[in-house]
mmCIF file of C-alpha atoms in Angstrom:
data_model
loop_
_atom_site.group_PDB
_atom_site.id
_atom_site.type_symbol
_atom_site.label_atom_id
_atom_site.label_comp_id
_atom_site.label_asym_id
_atom_site.label_seq_id
_atom_site.Cartn_x
_atom_site.Cartn_y
_atom_site.Cartn_z
ATOM 1 C CA MET A 1 8.063 1.640 -15.693
ATOM 2 C CA ALA A 2 9.365 -1.454 -13.990
ATOM 3 C CA ASP A 3 9.909 0.569 -11.616
ATOM 4 C CA ARG A 4 5.757 1.162 -11.503
ATOM 5 C CA GLU A 5 5.134 -2.227 -11.724
ATOM 6 C CA GLY A 6 6.699 -2.741 -8.736
ATOM 7 C CA GLU A 7 5.616 -0.179 -6.262
ATOM 8 C CA GLY A 8 2.056 -1.580 -6.917
ATOM 9 C CA ASP A 9 2.990 -4.416 -6.134
ATOM 10 C CA LEU A 10 4.054 -2.865 -2.319
ATOM 11 C CA SER A 11 0.708 -1.321 -1.780
ATOM 12 C CA PHE A 12 -1.109 -2.700 1.414
ATOM 13 C CA ASP A 13 -3.139 -0.001 1.478
ATOM 14 C CA TYR A 14 -4.193 -1.418 -1.656
ATOM 15 C CA ALA A 15 -4.613 -5.364 -0.872
ATOM 16 C CA ALA A 16 -6.412 -4.342 2.081
ATOM 17 C CA TRP A 17 -8.675 -2.965 0.535
ATOM 18 C CA ALA A 18 -9.691 -5.397 -2.754
ATOM 19 C CA GLY A 19 -9.595 -8.144 0.541
ATOM 20 C CA LEU A 20 -11.991 -7.070 2.335
ATOM 21 C CA ARG A 21 -14.080 -6.031 -1.000
ATOM 22 C CA ARG A 22 -13.575 -9.240 -2.638
ATOM 23 C CA HIS A 23 -14.680 -10.757 0.830
ATOM 24 C CA ARG A 24 -17.756 -8.149 1.387
ATOM 25 C CA GLU A 25 -18.942 -9.221 -2.177
ATOM 26 C CA MET A 26 -18.486 -13.182 -1.172
ATOM 27 C CA PHE A 27 -19.954 -12.697 2.229
ATOM 28 C CA PRO A 28 -22.181 -9.668 2.021
ATOM 29 C CA ASN A 29 -24.633 -10.834 5.027
ATOM 30 C CA ALA A 30 -22.053 -12.222 7.173
ATOM 31 C CA ALA A 31 -21.671 -11.726 10.482
ATOM 32 C CA GLU A 32 -17.791 -11.256 10.685
ATOM 33 C CA THR A 33 -17.690 -9.481 7.374
ATOM 34 C CA VAL A 34 -20.402 -6.488 8.750
ATOM 35 C CA ALA A 35 -17.630 -6.443 12.019
ATOM 36 C CA ILE A 36 -14.876 -5.569 9.646
ATOM 37 C CA PRO A 37 -14.991 -2.135 11.233
ATOM 38 C CA GLU A 38 -12.815 0.008 8.430
ATOM 39 C CA SER A 39 -10.003 0.920 11.266
ATOM 40 C CA ALA A 40 -8.907 -3.079 10.806
ATOM 41 C CA ARG A 41 -7.963 -2.359 7.555
ATOM 42 C CA SER A 42 -6.656 0.794 7.850
ATOM 43 C CA ALA A 43 -3.878 -0.876 10.827
ATOM 44 C CA TRP A 44 -3.094 -3.872 8.639
ATOM 45 C CA SER A 45 -2.472 -1.662 5.935
ATOM 46 C CA GLU A 46 -0.247 0.526 7.798
ATOM 47 C CA TRP A 47 1.846 -1.944 10.169
ATOM 48 C CA MET A 48 2.428 -4.449 6.829
ATOM 49 C CA PRO A 49 5.084 -2.397 5.529
ATOM 50 C CA ARG A 50 7.111 -1.772 8.763
ATOM 51 C CA VAL A 51 7.464 -5.389 8.652
ATOM 52 C CA PHE A 52 7.411 -5.869 5.064
ATOM 53 C CA ALA A 53 10.760 -3.379 5.133
ATOM 54 C CA GLY A 54 11.892 -4.429 8.471
ATOM 55 C CA ALA A 55 12.030 -7.990 6.649
ATOM 56 C CA SER A 56 13.717 -7.088 3.464
ATOM 57 C CA ALA A 57 16.312 -5.633 5.799
ATOM 58 C CA ALA A 58 17.011 -8.207 7.877
ATOM 59 C CA ARG A 59 17.796 -10.167 4.642
ATOM 60 C CA LEU A 60 19.439 -8.130 2.418
ATOM 61 C CA ASN A 61 21.632 -7.722 5.466
ATOM 62 C CA GLU A 62 22.354 -10.936 5.966
ATOM 63 C CA LEU A 63 22.768 -11.733 2.760
ATOM 64 C CA ASN A 64 25.369 -9.220 1.723
ATOM 65 C CA PRO A 65 25.580 -6.271 4.859
ATOM 66 C CA SER A 66 27.332 -4.321 2.630
ATOM 67 C CA LEU A 67 24.758 -3.772 0.123
ATOM 68 C CA PRO A 68 23.108 -0.265 -0.568
ATOM 69 C CA GLY A 69 19.628 -0.343 1.379
ATOM 70 C CA ALA A 70 20.617 -4.019 3.807
ATOM 71 C CA ASP A 71 20.024 -0.868 7.482
ATOM 72 C CA HIS A 72 16.687 -0.846 7.831
ATOM 73 C CA ASN A 73 16.053 2.581 7.745
ATOM 74 C CA ALA A 74 17.063 2.832 3.745
ATOM 75 C CA GLN A 75 14.646 0.159 3.405
ATOM 76 C CA VAL A 76 11.967 2.002 4.445
ATOM 77 C CA LEU A 77 13.562 4.814 2.721
ATOM 78 C CA LEU A 78 13.386 3.422 -1.159
ATOM 79 C CA LEU A 79 10.366 1.400 0.450
ATOM 80 C CA GLY A 80 7.941 4.598 1.405
ATOM 81 C CA ARG A 81 9.736 6.426 -1.901
ATOM 82 C CA ARG A 82 6.646 8.709 -3.586
ATOM 83 C CA PRO A 83 4.073 6.683 -2.293
ATOM 84 C CA LEU A 84 1.039 9.083 -3.629
ATOM 85 C CA ASP A 85 2.391 8.693 -7.123
ATOM 86 C CA LYS A 86 2.230 4.703 -6.560
ATOM 87 C CA ALA A 87 -1.368 5.241 -5.552
ATOM 88 C CA LEU A 88 -2.232 7.775 -8.877
ATOM 89 C CA TYR A 89 -0.679 5.876 -10.700
ATOM 90 C CA GLU A 90 -2.455 2.795 -9.575
ATOM 91 C CA VAL A 91 -5.645 4.903 -10.009
ATOM 92 C CA VAL A 92 -5.110 5.645 -13.915
ATOM 93 C CA TYR A 93 -3.788 1.819 -14.387
ATOM 94 C CA GLU A 94 -7.603 0.703 -12.341
ATOM 95 C CA LEU A 95 -9.103 3.559 -14.550
ATOM 96 C CA ASN A 96 -7.869 1.704 -17.592
ATOM 97 C CA SER A 97 -8.233 -1.945 -16.671
ATOM 98 C CA ARG A 98 -10.295 -2.021 -14.719
ATOM 99 C CA PRO A 99 -13.182 1.120 -13.855
ATOM 100 C CA ASN A 100 -14.972 -1.093 -10.575
ATOM 101 C CA TRP A 101 -11.838 -1.097 -8.562
ATOM 102 C CA ALA A 102 -10.633 2.800 -9.552
ATOM 103 C CA PRO A 103 -12.039 3.592 -6.055
ATOM 104 C CA ILE A 104 -9.583 1.198 -3.703
ATOM 105 C CA PRO A 105 -6.917 3.365 -4.638
ATOM 106 C CA LEU A 106 -8.497 6.729 -4.556
ATOM 107 C CA PRO A 107 -8.775 6.391 -0.039
ATOM 108 C CA ALA A 108 -4.979 6.965 0.031
ATOM 109 C CA VAL A 109 -4.982 9.787 -2.282
ATOM 110 C CA ARG A 110 -7.073 11.292 0.042
ATOM 111 C CA ALA A 111 -5.380 11.075 2.873
ATOM 112 C CA LEU A 112 -1.827 11.414 0.750
ATOM 113 C CA THR A 113 -2.875 14.675 0.070
ATOM 114 C CA ARG A 114 -4.787 15.845 4.125
ATOM 115 C CA SER A 115 -1.503 14.712 5.738
ATOM 116 C CA SER A 116 0.776 17.300 3.109
ATOM 117 C CA PRO A 117 0.853 21.038 3.850
ATOM 118 C CA GLN A 118 0.897 22.546 0.943
ATOM 119 C CA GLY A 119 -2.020 19.366 -0.395
ATOM 120 C CA GLY A 120 0.657 17.400 -2.250
ATOM 121 C CA ALA A 121 3.246 15.098 -1.846
ATOM 122 C CA PRO A 122 4.940 14.885 1.617
#
Protein backbone atom coordinates (compact mmCIF):
# COMPACT_ATOMS: atom_id res chain seq x y z
CA MET A 1 0.00 0.00 0.00
CA ALA A 2 2.81 2.44 0.76
CA ASP A 3 4.14 1.90 -2.77
CA ARG A 4 0.76 2.85 -4.20
CA GLU A 5 0.47 5.90 -1.97
CA GLY A 6 3.81 7.08 -3.31
CA GLU A 7 2.68 6.50 -6.86
CA GLY A 8 -0.41 8.57 -6.17
CA ASP A 9 1.80 11.42 -5.02
CA LEU A 10 3.67 11.30 -8.33
CA SER A 11 0.59 11.78 -10.48
CA PHE A 12 1.24 15.09 -12.16
CA ASP A 13 -1.83 14.66 -14.37
CA TYR A 14 -3.94 14.34 -11.25
CA ALA A 15 -2.33 17.44 -9.76
CA ALA A 16 -2.99 19.42 -12.93
CA TRP A 17 -6.65 18.38 -13.01
CA ALA A 18 -7.12 19.10 -9.31
CA GLY A 19 -5.47 22.51 -9.59
CA LEU A 20 -7.46 23.49 -12.64
CA ARG A 21 -10.69 22.28 -11.06
CA ARG A 22 -10.00 24.23 -7.85
CA HIS A 23 -9.13 27.37 -9.81
CA ARG A 24 -12.38 27.07 -11.77
CA GLU A 25 -14.36 26.62 -8.55
CA MET A 26 -12.75 29.65 -6.91
CA PHE A 27 -12.87 31.97 -9.93
CA PRO A 28 -15.62 30.67 -12.25
CA ASN A 29 -16.19 33.95 -14.07
CA ALA A 30 -12.63 35.26 -14.27
CA ALA A 31 -11.31 35.79 -17.79
CA GLU A 32 -8.12 33.83 -17.09
CA THR A 33 -10.19 30.87 -15.84
CA VAL A 34 -12.21 30.72 -19.02
CA ALA A 35 -9.06 31.20 -21.11
CA ILE A 36 -7.12 28.26 -19.60
CA PRO A 37 -7.16 25.75 -22.43
CA GLU A 38 -7.20 22.01 -21.92
CA SER A 39 -4.00 21.85 -23.96
CA ALA A 40 -2.14 23.87 -21.28
CA ARG A 41 -3.15 21.40 -18.57
CA SER A 42 -2.22 18.49 -20.81
CA ALA A 43 1.16 19.97 -21.76
CA TRP A 44 2.03 20.58 -18.11
CA SER A 45 0.98 17.01 -17.22
CA GLU A 46 3.29 15.59 -19.88
CA TRP A 47 6.20 17.93 -19.13
CA MET A 48 6.37 17.64 -15.33
CA PRO A 49 7.11 13.89 -15.02
CA ARG A 50 10.11 14.30 -17.34
CA VAL A 51 11.40 17.26 -15.33
CA PHE A 52 10.84 15.41 -12.06
CA ALA A 53 12.53 12.23 -13.34
CA GLY A 54 15.48 14.21 -14.67
CA ALA A 55 15.96 16.14 -11.43
CA SER A 56 15.59 12.96 -9.36
CA ALA A 57 18.14 11.09 -11.47
CA ALA A 58 20.57 14.02 -11.32
CA ARG A 59 20.29 14.21 -7.52
CA LEU A 60 20.68 10.44 -7.08
CA ASN A 61 23.71 10.47 -9.33
CA GLU A 62 25.13 13.38 -7.32
CA LEU A 63 24.66 11.50 -4.04
CA ASN A 64 25.96 8.15 -5.25
CA PRO A 65 26.44 7.29 -8.93
CA SER A 66 26.49 3.56 -8.14
CA LEU A 67 22.93 3.55 -6.73
CA PRO A 68 20.45 1.52 -8.79
CA GLY A 69 18.25 3.93 -10.66
CA ALA A 70 20.71 6.82 -10.51
CA ASP A 71 20.78 7.23 -14.28
CA HIS A 72 18.02 9.08 -16.13
CA ASN A 73 16.72 6.08 -18.11
CA ALA A 74 16.32 3.98 -14.96
CA GLN A 75 14.47 6.82 -13.22
CA VAL A 76 12.08 7.26 -16.14
CA LEU A 77 11.40 3.53 -16.10
CA LEU A 78 10.87 3.45 -12.32
CA LEU A 79 8.63 6.52 -12.23
CA GLY A 80 6.62 5.46 -15.27
CA ARG A 81 5.83 1.92 -14.21
CA ARG A 82 2.28 0.73 -13.85
CA PRO A 83 0.59 3.97 -14.92
CA LEU A 84 -2.81 2.34 -15.50
CA ASP A 85 -2.66 0.62 -12.12
CA LYS A 86 -1.85 3.97 -10.51
CA ALA A 87 -4.70 5.74 -12.30
CA LEU A 88 -7.19 3.03 -11.33
CA TYR A 89 -5.98 3.19 -7.73
CA GLU A 90 -6.67 6.93 -7.75
CA VAL A 91 -10.21 6.37 -9.07
CA VAL A 92 -10.95 3.83 -6.33
CA TYR A 93 -9.39 6.06 -3.67
CA GLU A 94 -11.53 9.01 -4.73
CA LEU A 95 -14.70 6.93 -4.95
CA ASN A 96 -14.10 5.81 -1.36
CA SER A 97 -12.89 9.15 0.02
CA ARG A 98 -14.19 12.02 -2.10
CA PRO A 99 -16.65 10.76 -4.72
CA ASN A 100 -17.03 14.21 -6.27
CA TRP A 101 -13.29 14.12 -7.11
CA ALA A 102 -13.48 10.79 -8.99
CA PRO A 103 -13.75 12.60 -12.36
CA ILE A 104 -10.21 13.95 -11.87
CA PRO A 105 -8.30 10.67 -12.49
CA LEU A 106 -10.80 9.28 -15.03
CA PRO A 107 -9.30 11.08 -18.07
CA ALA A 108 -5.96 9.39 -17.34
CA VAL A 109 -7.67 5.98 -17.30
CA ARG A 110 -9.38 6.77 -20.62
CA ALA A 111 -6.14 7.98 -22.19
CA LEU A 112 -4.14 4.98 -20.98
CA THR A 113 -6.70 2.46 -22.19
CA ARG A 114 -6.90 4.18 -25.58
CA SER A 115 -3.11 4.25 -25.98
CA SER A 116 -2.72 0.50 -25.54
CA PRO A 117 -3.05 -1.76 -28.61
CA GLN A 118 -5.25 -4.27 -26.72
CA GLY A 119 -6.97 -1.70 -24.53
CA GLY A 120 -5.02 -2.88 -21.50
CA ALA A 121 -2.00 -1.57 -19.69
CA PRO A 122 0.60 -0.08 -22.04
